[in-house]
Coordinates of C-alpha atoms in Angstrom, one line a residue:
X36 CA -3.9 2.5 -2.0
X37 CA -1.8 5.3 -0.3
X38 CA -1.0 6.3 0.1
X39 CA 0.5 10.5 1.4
X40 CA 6.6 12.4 6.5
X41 CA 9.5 12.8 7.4
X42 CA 12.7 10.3 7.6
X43 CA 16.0 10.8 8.8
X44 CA 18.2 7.9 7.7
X45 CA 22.0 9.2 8.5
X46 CA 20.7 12.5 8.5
X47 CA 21.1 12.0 4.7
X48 CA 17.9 12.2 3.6
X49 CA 16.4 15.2 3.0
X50 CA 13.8 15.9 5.2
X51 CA 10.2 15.9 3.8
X52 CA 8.4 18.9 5.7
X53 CA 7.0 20.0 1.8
X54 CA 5.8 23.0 3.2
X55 CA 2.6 23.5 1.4
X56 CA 2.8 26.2 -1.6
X57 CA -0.4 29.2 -0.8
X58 CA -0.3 30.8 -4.1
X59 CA -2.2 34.4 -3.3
X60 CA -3.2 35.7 -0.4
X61 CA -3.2 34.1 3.5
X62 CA -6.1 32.0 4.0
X63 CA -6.8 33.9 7.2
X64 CA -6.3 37.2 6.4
X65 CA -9.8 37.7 5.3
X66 CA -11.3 36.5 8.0
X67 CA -12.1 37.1 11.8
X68 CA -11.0 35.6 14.3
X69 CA -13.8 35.1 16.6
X70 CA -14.6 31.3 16.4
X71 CA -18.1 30.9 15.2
X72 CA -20.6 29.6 17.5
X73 CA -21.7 27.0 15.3
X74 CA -18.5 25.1 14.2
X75 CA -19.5 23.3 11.1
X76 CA -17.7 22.6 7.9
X77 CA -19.0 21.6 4.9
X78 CA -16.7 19.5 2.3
X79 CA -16.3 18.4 -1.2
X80 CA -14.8 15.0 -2.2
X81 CA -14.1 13.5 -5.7
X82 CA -14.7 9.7 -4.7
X83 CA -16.4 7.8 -2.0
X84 CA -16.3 5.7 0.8
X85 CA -14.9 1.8 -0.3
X86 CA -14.7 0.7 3.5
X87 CA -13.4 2.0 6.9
X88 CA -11.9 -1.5 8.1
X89 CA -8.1 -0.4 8.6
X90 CA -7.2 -3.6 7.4
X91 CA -8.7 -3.7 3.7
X92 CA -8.7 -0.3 3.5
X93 CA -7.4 0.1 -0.6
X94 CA -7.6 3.7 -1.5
X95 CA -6.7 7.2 -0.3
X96 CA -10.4 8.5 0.5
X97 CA -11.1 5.5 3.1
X98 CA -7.9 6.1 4.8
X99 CA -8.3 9.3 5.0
X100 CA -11.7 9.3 6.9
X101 CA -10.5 6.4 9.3
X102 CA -7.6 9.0 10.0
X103 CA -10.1 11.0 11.1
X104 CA -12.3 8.6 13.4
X105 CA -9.7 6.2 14.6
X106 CA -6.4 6.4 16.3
X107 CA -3.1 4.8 16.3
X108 CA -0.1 5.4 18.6
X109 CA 0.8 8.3 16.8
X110 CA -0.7 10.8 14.5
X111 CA 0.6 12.6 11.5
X112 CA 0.7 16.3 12.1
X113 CA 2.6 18.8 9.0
X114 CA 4.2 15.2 8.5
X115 CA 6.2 15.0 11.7
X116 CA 4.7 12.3 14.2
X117 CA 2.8 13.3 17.4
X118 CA 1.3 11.6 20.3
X119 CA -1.5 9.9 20.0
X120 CA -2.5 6.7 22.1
X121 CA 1.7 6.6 22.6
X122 CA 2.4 8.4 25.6
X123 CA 6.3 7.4 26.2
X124 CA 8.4 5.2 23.4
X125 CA 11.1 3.7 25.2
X126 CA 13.7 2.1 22.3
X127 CA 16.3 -0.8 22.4
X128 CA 19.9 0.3 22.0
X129 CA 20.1 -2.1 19.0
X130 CA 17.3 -0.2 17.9
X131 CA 15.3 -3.4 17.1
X132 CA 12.6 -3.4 20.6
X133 CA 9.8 -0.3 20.6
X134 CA 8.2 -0.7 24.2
X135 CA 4.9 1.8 23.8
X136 CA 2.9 2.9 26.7
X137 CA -0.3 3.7 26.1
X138 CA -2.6 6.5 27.6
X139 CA -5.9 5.3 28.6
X140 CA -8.7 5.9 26.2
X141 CA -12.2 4.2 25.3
X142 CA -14.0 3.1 21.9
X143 CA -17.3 4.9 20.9
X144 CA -19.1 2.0 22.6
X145 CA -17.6 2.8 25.7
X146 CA -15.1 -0.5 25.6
X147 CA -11.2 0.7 26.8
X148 CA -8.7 1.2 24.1
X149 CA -5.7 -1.8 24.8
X150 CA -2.8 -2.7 23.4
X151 CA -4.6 -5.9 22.5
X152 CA -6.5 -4.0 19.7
X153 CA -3.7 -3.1 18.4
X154 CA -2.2 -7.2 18.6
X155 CA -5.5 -8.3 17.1
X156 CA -5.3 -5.6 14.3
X157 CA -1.4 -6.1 13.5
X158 CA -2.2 -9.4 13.5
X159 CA -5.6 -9.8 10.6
X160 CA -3.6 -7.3 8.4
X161 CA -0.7 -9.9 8.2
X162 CA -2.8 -12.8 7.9
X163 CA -2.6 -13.7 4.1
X164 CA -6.2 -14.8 4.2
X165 CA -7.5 -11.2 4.5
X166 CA -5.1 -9.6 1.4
X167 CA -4.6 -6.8 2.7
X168 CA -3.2 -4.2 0.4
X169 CA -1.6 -2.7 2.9
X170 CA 0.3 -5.5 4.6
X171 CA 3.3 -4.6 2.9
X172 CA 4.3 -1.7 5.3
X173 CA 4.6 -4.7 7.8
X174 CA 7.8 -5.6 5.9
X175 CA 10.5 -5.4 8.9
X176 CA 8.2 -6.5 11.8
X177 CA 9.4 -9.5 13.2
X178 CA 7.7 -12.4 11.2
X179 CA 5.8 -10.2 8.9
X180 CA 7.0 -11.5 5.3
X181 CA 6.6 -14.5 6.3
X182 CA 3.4 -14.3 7.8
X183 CA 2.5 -12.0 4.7
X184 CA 3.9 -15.2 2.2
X185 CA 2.0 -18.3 4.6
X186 CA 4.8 -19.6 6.0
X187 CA 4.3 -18.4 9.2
X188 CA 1.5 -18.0 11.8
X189 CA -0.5 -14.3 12.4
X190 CA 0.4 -15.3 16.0
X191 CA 4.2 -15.4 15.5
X192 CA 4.4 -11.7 14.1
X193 CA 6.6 -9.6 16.5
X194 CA 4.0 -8.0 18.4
X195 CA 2.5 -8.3 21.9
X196 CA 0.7 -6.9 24.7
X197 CA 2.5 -6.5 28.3
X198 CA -1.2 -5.9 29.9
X199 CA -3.5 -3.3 28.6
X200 CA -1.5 -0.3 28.6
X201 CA 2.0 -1.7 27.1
X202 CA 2.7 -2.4 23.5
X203 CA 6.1 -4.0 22.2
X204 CA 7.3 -4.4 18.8
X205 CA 10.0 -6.1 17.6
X206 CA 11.7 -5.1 14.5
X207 CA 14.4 -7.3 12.3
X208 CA 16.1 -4.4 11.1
X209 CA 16.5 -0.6 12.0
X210 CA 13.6 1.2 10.7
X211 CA 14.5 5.0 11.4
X212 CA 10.7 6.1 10.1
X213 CA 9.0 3.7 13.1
X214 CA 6.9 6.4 14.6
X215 CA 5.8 7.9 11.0
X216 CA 4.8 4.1 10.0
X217 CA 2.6 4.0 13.3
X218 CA 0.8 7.0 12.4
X219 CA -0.5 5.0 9.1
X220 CA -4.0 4.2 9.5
X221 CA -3.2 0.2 8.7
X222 CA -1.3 -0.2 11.8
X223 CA -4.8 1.5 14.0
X224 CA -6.4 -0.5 16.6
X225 CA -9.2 -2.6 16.1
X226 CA -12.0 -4.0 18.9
X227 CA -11.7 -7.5 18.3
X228 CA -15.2 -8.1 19.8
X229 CA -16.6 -5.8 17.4
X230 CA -14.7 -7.1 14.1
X231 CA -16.0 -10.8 14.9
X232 CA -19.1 -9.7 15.4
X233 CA -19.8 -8.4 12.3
X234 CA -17.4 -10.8 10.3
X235 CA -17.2 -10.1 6.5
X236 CA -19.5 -6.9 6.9
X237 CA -17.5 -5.3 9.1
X238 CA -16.6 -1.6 8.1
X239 CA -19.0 -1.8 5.9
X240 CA -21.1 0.8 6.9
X241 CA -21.0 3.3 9.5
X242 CA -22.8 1.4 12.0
X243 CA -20.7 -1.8 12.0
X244 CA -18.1 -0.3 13.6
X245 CA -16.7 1.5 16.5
X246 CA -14.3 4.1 16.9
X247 CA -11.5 6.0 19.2
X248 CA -10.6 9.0 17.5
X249 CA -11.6 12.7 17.2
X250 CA -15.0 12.1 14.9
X251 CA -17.9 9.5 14.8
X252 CA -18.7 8.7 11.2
X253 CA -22.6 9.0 10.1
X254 CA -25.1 8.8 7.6
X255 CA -22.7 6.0 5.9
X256 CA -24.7 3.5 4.9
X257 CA -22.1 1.4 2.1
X258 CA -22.9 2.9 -0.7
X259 CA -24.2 6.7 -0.9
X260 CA -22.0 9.5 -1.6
X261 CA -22.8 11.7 1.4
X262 CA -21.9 11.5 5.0
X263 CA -21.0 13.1 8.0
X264 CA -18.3 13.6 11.1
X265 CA -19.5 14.4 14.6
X266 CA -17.7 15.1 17.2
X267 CA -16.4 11.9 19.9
X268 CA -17.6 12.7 23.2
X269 CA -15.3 9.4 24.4
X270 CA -12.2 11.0 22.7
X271 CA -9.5 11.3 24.8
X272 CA -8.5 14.5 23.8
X273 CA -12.0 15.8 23.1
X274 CA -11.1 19.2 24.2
X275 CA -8.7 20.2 21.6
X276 CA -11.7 19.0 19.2
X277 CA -13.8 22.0 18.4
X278 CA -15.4 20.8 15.0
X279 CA -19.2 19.9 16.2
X280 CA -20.3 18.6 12.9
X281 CA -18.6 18.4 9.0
X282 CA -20.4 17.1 5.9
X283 CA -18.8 15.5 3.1
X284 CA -20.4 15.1 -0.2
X285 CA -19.3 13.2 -2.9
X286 CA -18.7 15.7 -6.4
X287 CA -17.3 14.0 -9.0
X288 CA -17.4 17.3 -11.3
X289 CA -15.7 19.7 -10.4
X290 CA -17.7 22.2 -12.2
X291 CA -20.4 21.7 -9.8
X292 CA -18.5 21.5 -6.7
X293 CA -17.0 24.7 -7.9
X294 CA -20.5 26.2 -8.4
X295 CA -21.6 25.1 -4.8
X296 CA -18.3 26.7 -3.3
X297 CA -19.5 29.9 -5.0
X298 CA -23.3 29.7 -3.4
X299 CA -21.8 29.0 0.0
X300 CA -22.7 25.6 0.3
X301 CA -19.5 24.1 0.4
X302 CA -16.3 25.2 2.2
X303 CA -13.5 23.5 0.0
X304 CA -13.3 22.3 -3.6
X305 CA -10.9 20.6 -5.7
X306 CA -10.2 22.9 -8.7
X307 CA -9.4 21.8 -12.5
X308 CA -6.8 23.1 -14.2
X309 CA -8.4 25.7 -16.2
X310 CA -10.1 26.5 -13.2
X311 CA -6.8 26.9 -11.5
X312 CA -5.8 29.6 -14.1
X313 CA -8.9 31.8 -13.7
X314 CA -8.7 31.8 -9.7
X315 CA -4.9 31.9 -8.6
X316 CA -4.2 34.7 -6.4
X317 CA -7.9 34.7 -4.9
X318 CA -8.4 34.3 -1.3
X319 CA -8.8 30.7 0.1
X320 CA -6.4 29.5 -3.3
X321 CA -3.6 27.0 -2.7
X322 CA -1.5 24.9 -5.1
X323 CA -0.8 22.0 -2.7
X324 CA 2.0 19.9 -4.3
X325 CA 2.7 16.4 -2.6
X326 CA 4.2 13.5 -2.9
X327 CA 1.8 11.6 -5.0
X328 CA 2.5 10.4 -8.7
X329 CA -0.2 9.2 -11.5
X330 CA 1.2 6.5 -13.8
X331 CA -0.4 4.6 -16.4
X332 CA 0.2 0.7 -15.2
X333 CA -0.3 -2.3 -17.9
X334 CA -1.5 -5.9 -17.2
X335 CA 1.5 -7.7 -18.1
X336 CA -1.0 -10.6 -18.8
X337 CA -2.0 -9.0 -21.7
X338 CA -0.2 -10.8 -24.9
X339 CA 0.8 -6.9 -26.4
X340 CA 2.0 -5.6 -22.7
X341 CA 3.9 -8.6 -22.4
X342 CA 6.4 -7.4 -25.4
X343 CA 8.4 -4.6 -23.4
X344 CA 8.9 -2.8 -26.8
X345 CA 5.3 -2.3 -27.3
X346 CA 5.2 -0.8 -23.8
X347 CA 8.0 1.7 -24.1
X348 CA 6.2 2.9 -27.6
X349 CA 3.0 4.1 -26.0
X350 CA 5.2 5.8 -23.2
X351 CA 7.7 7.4 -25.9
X352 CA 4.2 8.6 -27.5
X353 CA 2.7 10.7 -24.4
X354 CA 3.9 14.5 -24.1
X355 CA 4.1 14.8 -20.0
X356 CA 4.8 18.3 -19.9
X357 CA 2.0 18.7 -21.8
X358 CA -0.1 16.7 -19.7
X359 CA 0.7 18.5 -16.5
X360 CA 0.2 22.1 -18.1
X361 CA -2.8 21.8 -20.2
X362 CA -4.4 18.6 -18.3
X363 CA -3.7 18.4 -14.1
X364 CA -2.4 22.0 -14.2
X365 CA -1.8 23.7 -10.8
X366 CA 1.9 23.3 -10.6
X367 CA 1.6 19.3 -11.7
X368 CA 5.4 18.3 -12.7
X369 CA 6.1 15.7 -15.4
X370 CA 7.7 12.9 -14.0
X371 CA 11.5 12.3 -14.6
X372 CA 10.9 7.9 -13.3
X373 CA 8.6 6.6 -10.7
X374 CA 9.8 8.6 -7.8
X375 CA 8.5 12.5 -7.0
X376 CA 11.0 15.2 -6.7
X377 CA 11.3 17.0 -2.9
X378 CA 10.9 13.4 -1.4
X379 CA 14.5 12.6 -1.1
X380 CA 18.2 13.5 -1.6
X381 CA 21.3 11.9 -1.4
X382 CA 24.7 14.1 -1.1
X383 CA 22.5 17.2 -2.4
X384 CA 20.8 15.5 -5.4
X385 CA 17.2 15.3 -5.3
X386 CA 16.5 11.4 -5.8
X387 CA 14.6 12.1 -8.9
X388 CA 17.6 13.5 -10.5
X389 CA 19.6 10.9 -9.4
X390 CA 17.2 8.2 -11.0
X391 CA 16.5 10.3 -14.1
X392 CA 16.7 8.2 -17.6
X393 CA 15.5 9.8 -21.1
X394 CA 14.1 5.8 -21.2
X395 CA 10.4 5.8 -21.0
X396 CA 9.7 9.1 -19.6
X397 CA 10.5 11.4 -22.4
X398 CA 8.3 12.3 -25.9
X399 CA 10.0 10.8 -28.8
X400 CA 7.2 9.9 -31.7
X401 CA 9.5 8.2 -34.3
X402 CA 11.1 6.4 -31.5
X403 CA 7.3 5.7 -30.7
X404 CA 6.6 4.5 -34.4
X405 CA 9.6 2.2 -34.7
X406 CA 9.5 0.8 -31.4
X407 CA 5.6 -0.6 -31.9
X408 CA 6.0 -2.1 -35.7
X409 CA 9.0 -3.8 -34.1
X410 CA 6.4 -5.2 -31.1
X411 CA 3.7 -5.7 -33.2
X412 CA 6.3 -7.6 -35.9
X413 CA 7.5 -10.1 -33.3
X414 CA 4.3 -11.1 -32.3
X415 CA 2.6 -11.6 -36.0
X416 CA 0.5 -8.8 -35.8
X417 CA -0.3 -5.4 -37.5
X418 CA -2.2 -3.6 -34.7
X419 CA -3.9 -3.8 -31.9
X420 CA -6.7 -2.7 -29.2
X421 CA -7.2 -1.8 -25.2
X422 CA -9.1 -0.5 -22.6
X423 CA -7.8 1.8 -20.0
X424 CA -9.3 2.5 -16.9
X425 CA -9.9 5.2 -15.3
X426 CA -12.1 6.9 -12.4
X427 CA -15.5 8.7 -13.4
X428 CA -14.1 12.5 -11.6
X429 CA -14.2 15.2 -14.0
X430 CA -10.4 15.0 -13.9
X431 CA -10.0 11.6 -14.3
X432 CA -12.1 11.7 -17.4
X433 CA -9.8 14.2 -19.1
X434 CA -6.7 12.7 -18.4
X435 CA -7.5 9.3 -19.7
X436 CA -9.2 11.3 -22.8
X437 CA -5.6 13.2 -23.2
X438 CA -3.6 9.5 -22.3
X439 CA -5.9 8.0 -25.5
X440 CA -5.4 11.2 -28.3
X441 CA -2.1 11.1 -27.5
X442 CA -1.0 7.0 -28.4
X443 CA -3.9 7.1 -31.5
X444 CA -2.1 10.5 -33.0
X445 CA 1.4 8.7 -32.9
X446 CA 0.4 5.6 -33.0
X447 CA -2.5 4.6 -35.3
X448 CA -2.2 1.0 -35.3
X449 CA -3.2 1.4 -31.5
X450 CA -6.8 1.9 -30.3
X451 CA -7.6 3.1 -26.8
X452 CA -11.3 2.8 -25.5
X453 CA -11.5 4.6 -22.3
X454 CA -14.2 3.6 -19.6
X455 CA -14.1 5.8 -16.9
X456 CA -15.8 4.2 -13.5
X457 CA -15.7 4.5 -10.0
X458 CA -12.6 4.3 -7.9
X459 CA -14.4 1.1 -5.9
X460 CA -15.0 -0.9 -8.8
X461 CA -11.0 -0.5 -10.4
X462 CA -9.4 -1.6 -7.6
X463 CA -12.3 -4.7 -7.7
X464 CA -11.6 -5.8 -10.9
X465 CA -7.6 -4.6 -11.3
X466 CA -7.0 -6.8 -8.7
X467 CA -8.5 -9.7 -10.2
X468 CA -6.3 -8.4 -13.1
X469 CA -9.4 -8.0 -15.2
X470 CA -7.8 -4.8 -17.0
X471 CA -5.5 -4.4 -19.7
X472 CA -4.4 -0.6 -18.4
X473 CA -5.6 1.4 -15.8
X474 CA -4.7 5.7 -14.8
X475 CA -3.6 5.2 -11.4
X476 CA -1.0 6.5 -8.8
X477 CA 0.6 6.9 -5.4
X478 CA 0.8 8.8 -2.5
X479 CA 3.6 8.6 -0.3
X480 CA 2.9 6.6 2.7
X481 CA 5.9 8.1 4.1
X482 CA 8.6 10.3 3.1
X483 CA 11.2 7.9 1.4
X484 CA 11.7 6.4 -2.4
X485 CA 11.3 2.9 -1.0
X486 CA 7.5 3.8 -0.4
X487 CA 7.5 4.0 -4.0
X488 CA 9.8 1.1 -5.5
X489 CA 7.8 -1.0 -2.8
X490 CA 4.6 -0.9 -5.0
X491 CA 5.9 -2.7 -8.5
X492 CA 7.8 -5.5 -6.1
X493 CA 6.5 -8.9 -7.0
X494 CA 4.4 -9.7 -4.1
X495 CA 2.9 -5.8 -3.3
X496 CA -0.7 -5.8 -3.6
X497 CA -0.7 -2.4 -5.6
X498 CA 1.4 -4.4 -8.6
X499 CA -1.8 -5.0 -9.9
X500 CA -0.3 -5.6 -13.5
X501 CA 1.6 -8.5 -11.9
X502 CA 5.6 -7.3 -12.8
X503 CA 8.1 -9.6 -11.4
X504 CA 11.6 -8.5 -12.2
X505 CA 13.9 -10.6 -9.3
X506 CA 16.9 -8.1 -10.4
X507 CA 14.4 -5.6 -9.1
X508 CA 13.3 -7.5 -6.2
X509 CA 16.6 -8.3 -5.4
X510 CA 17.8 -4.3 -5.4
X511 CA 14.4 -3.7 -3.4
X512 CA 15.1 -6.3 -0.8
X513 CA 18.2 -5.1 -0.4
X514 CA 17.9 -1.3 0.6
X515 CA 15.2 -2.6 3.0
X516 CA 17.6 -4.8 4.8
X517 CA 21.1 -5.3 4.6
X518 CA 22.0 -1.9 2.7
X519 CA 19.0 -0.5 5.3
X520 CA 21.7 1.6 7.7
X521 CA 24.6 1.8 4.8
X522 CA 23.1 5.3 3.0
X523 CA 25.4 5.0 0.0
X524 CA 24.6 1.0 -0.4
X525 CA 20.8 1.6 -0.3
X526 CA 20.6 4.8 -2.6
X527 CA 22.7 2.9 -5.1
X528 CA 19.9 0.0 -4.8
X529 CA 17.1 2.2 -5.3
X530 CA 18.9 4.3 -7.9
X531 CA 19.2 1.3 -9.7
X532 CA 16.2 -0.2 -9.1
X533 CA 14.3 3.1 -10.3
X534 CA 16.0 3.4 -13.6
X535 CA 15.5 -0.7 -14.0
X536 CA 12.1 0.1 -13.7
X537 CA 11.9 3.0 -16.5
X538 CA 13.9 0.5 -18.5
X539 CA 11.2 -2.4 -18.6
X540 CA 8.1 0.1 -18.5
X541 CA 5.9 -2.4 -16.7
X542 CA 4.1 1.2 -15.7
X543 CA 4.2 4.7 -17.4
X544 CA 5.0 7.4 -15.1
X545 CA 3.7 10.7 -15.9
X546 CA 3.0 13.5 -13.7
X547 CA 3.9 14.6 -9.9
X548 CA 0.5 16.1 -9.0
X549 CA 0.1 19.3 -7.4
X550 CA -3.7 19.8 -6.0
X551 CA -5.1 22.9 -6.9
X552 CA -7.9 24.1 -4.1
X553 CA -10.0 26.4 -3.0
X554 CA -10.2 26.9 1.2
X555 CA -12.7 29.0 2.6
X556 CA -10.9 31.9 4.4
X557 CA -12.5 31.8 7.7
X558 CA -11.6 27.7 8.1
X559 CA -8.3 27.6 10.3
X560 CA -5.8 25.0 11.4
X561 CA -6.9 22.3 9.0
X562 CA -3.6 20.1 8.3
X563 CA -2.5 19.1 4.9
X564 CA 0.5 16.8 5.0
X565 CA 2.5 16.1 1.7
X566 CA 2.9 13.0 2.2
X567 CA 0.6 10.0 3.7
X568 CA -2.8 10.7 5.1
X569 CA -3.6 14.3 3.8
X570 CA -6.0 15.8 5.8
X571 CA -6.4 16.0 9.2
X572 CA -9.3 17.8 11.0
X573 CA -8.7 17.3 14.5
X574 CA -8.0 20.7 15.3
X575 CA -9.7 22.6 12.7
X576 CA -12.2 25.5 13.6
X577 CA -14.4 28.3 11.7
X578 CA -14.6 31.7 12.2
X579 CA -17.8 34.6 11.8

């Protein structure tokens, strides 16, 4: 899932404010200023809708539009943390209590927002019944792993209600990014009344929900790739909402959602590399780089993946830097090991440097070669076949096709089939671990490497390929609690742990993405934060 902060540990860590790259002119210098009297936006998106229930939520494009019609205590603004339903945080001196007071504040129905919503929320997202991807972020919540593991009761997670309008939380360990973790769409509210009454459908569509944020969702209905946001009349801070109405519709070429942004029918589009070339420098053009990686992840269930040898040849076969020039483009970075540059540093060394091995992440074909006939040797055979996954976006399509020329050039004892399908339908089926590789990645749900080691830990819901290392575990543990507030200690852990993970190659890192776009002069104060939930368009306006 996401997932794209900022966190201070020490004052160590570098602080993530990525400001984001505009390549050419200022979005808003070719525009006026005079707010148009009809304020609607018009938007391209690459995937669709798998649900808007916080709690199951699995992938970036869900989260992103409950970001936008729900509300947590805080939201996520040029990735520092702002107020959202949290009008004063008062915090223990162990650092280990967060009493929140809440504002007062109503659902789309017209029901009061209370710090019971967010109990009963907290509370279904721990519950290992529901398997929620995102229950991992819990980790440090009193109770929460092992809630998360079923050895505990929902009810005992360290959460509760002081009346409607207090909220307290109680942590077993320091967790110096609380208020960026709150801004997360998995730890929103939810109306209790209205999740039962829906049951397993809930989310499911736009109508079998409710909502407290800026925007209503519409036109939803599970399965159709276009909707649309209208503005919340009971949103608390309605008047700092001046978007009426945005459309979103569902492009999964980029050609043609290029081709609409040119007849004036949409007012942002993703662009494709060669795309990217051709427009740099124009007005509305931006290079957006963030904190989100694309890996190639194995099922380890899979006879040939379970040989590490075999894994570390089709890695040693793929040309990254070629990749992110001639495939992703727009200022895409190879990857160095599973963590992006500009998220972290320790003494004044970026984390990625600091984790950087030659194993697994560099281009070495008769390393390649000799690696796989050893594999292939030890387990009696002479070659051998897979499928990767990847999604049906015109992108997508030509980074699985690059992934596959790459291995069957170096490696012609290996066949790739690529099958290219919605984003939906891989996360049904990888995480029934029917897959033998998917083209996947992360986005930072906040602005530390942990975010990222988290996801290949043995009980994460993303470790869809099912690696379970307990050195790994162990070093990931570790930095999350007792190394948490000793910055040497837990750099050294995830330093480790990073290069432990290039070693065994139970995924492939290969690029940092960097999104290359095209924004529509006249559209002003849209937020873009580099890490966690992207966009943001509470505040965002057009001009004539």
């Amino acid at each position: 899932m996401h997932l794209k902060k900022l966190l201070a540990t020490s004052g160590t860590l570098l602080v993530a404010t990525l400001t984001l790259s505009a390549c050419g002119h200022d979005r808003s210098s070719q525009a006026s200023n005079k707010p148009a009297e009809k304020q609607v936006l018009n938007w391209s998106l690459q995937s669709e809708i798998a649900t808007l229930d916080s709690t199951t939520v699995p992938e970036m494009t869900s989260a992103e539009m409950i970001n936008n019609v729900m509300e947590g205590l805080f939201r996520i603004k040029n990735n520092h943390a702002e107020p959202g339903l949290a009008t004063k945080t008062k915090v223990s001196k162990d650092g280990l209590t967060y009493t929140l007071t809440l504002r007062d504040s109503k659902w789309s129905n017209g029901d009061p927002v209370t710090a019971h919503d967010f109990v009963y929320a907290w509370r279904r997202t721990v519950d290992p019944k529901n398997s929620a991807p995102g229950s991992y972020l819990y980790s440090g919540i009193k109770n929460a792993d092992a809630i998360i593991a079923g050895k505990m009761a929902p009810e005992t997670l360290g959460v509760k209600a002081n009346g409607d309008h207090e909220l307290v939380v109680e942590l077993e360990q320091q967790t110096p990014y609380f208020k960026l973790l709150m801004g997360d769409a998995r730890f929103f509210p939810q109306n209790q009344k209205v999740v039962e009454k829906y049951g397993k459908q809930y989310g499911s569509s736009a109508d079998k929900i409710v909502y407290n944020g800026p925007f209503l969702l519409k036109g939803w209905t599970g399965s159709n790739l276009s909707w649309k946001f209208v503005k919340n009349n009971n949103y608390w801070d309605k008047k700092h909402v001046k978007m009426q109405t945005i459309n979103f519709k569902v492009d999964k070429s980029l050609t043609t959602s290029y081709s609409l942004y040119q007849a004036n029918k949409v007012d942002f589009t993703k662009l494709t590399a060669e795309q990217a070339k051709q427009l740099k420098g124009t007005p509305g053009y931006k290079a957006l780089r963030i904190a989100r990686t694309t890996y190639m992840e194995y099922n380890l269930e899979k006879k040939e993946f379970k040989n590490k040898k075999i894994r570390q040849a089709l890695a040693y076969a793929i040309d990254r830097k070629q990749f992110a020039q001639t495939v992703a483009g727009g200022g895409s970075l190879p990857l160095t090991n599973f963590v992006p540059r500009d998220l972290a540093s320790y003494n004044g060394k970026d984390f990625a440097d600091l984790a950087a091995t030659k194993v697994g992440v560099t281009t070495n074909k008769k390393l390649a070669k000799k690696l796989l006939k050893e594999g292939l040797n030890e387990l009696g055979e002479d070659h051998f076949e897979f499928t990767l996954l990847g999604r049906d976006g015109d992108v997508a399509k030509k980074e699985t096709e690059f992934i596959q020329s790459q291995i069957e050039e170096t490696l012609p004892e290996v066949k790739v089939v690529t099958r290219n399908i919605p984003g939906k339908v891989i996360i049904e089926q990888a995480s029934k671990g029917n897959f033998d590789a998917q083209l996947t990645g992360w986005l930072a749900d906040f602005a530390d490497p942990i975010n990222f080691l988290d996801v290949e830990t043995r009980t994460n819901f993303t470790n869809m390929g099912h690696y379970d290392n307990a050195e790994y575990n162990d070093l990931v543990t570790a930095a999350k609690t007792t190394d948490a507030l000793n910055t040497e200690k837990r750099f050294a852990d995830m330093v480790k742990a990073a290069k432990l993970l290039n070693e065994d190659q139970p995924v492939v890192p290969l690029i940092q993405e960097s999104d290359p776009e095209l924004l529509r002069p006249n559209v002003h104060d849209m937020v873009q934060n580099t890490a966690g939930l992207i966009n943001n368009f509470k505040e965002v306006y057009v001009t004539n």
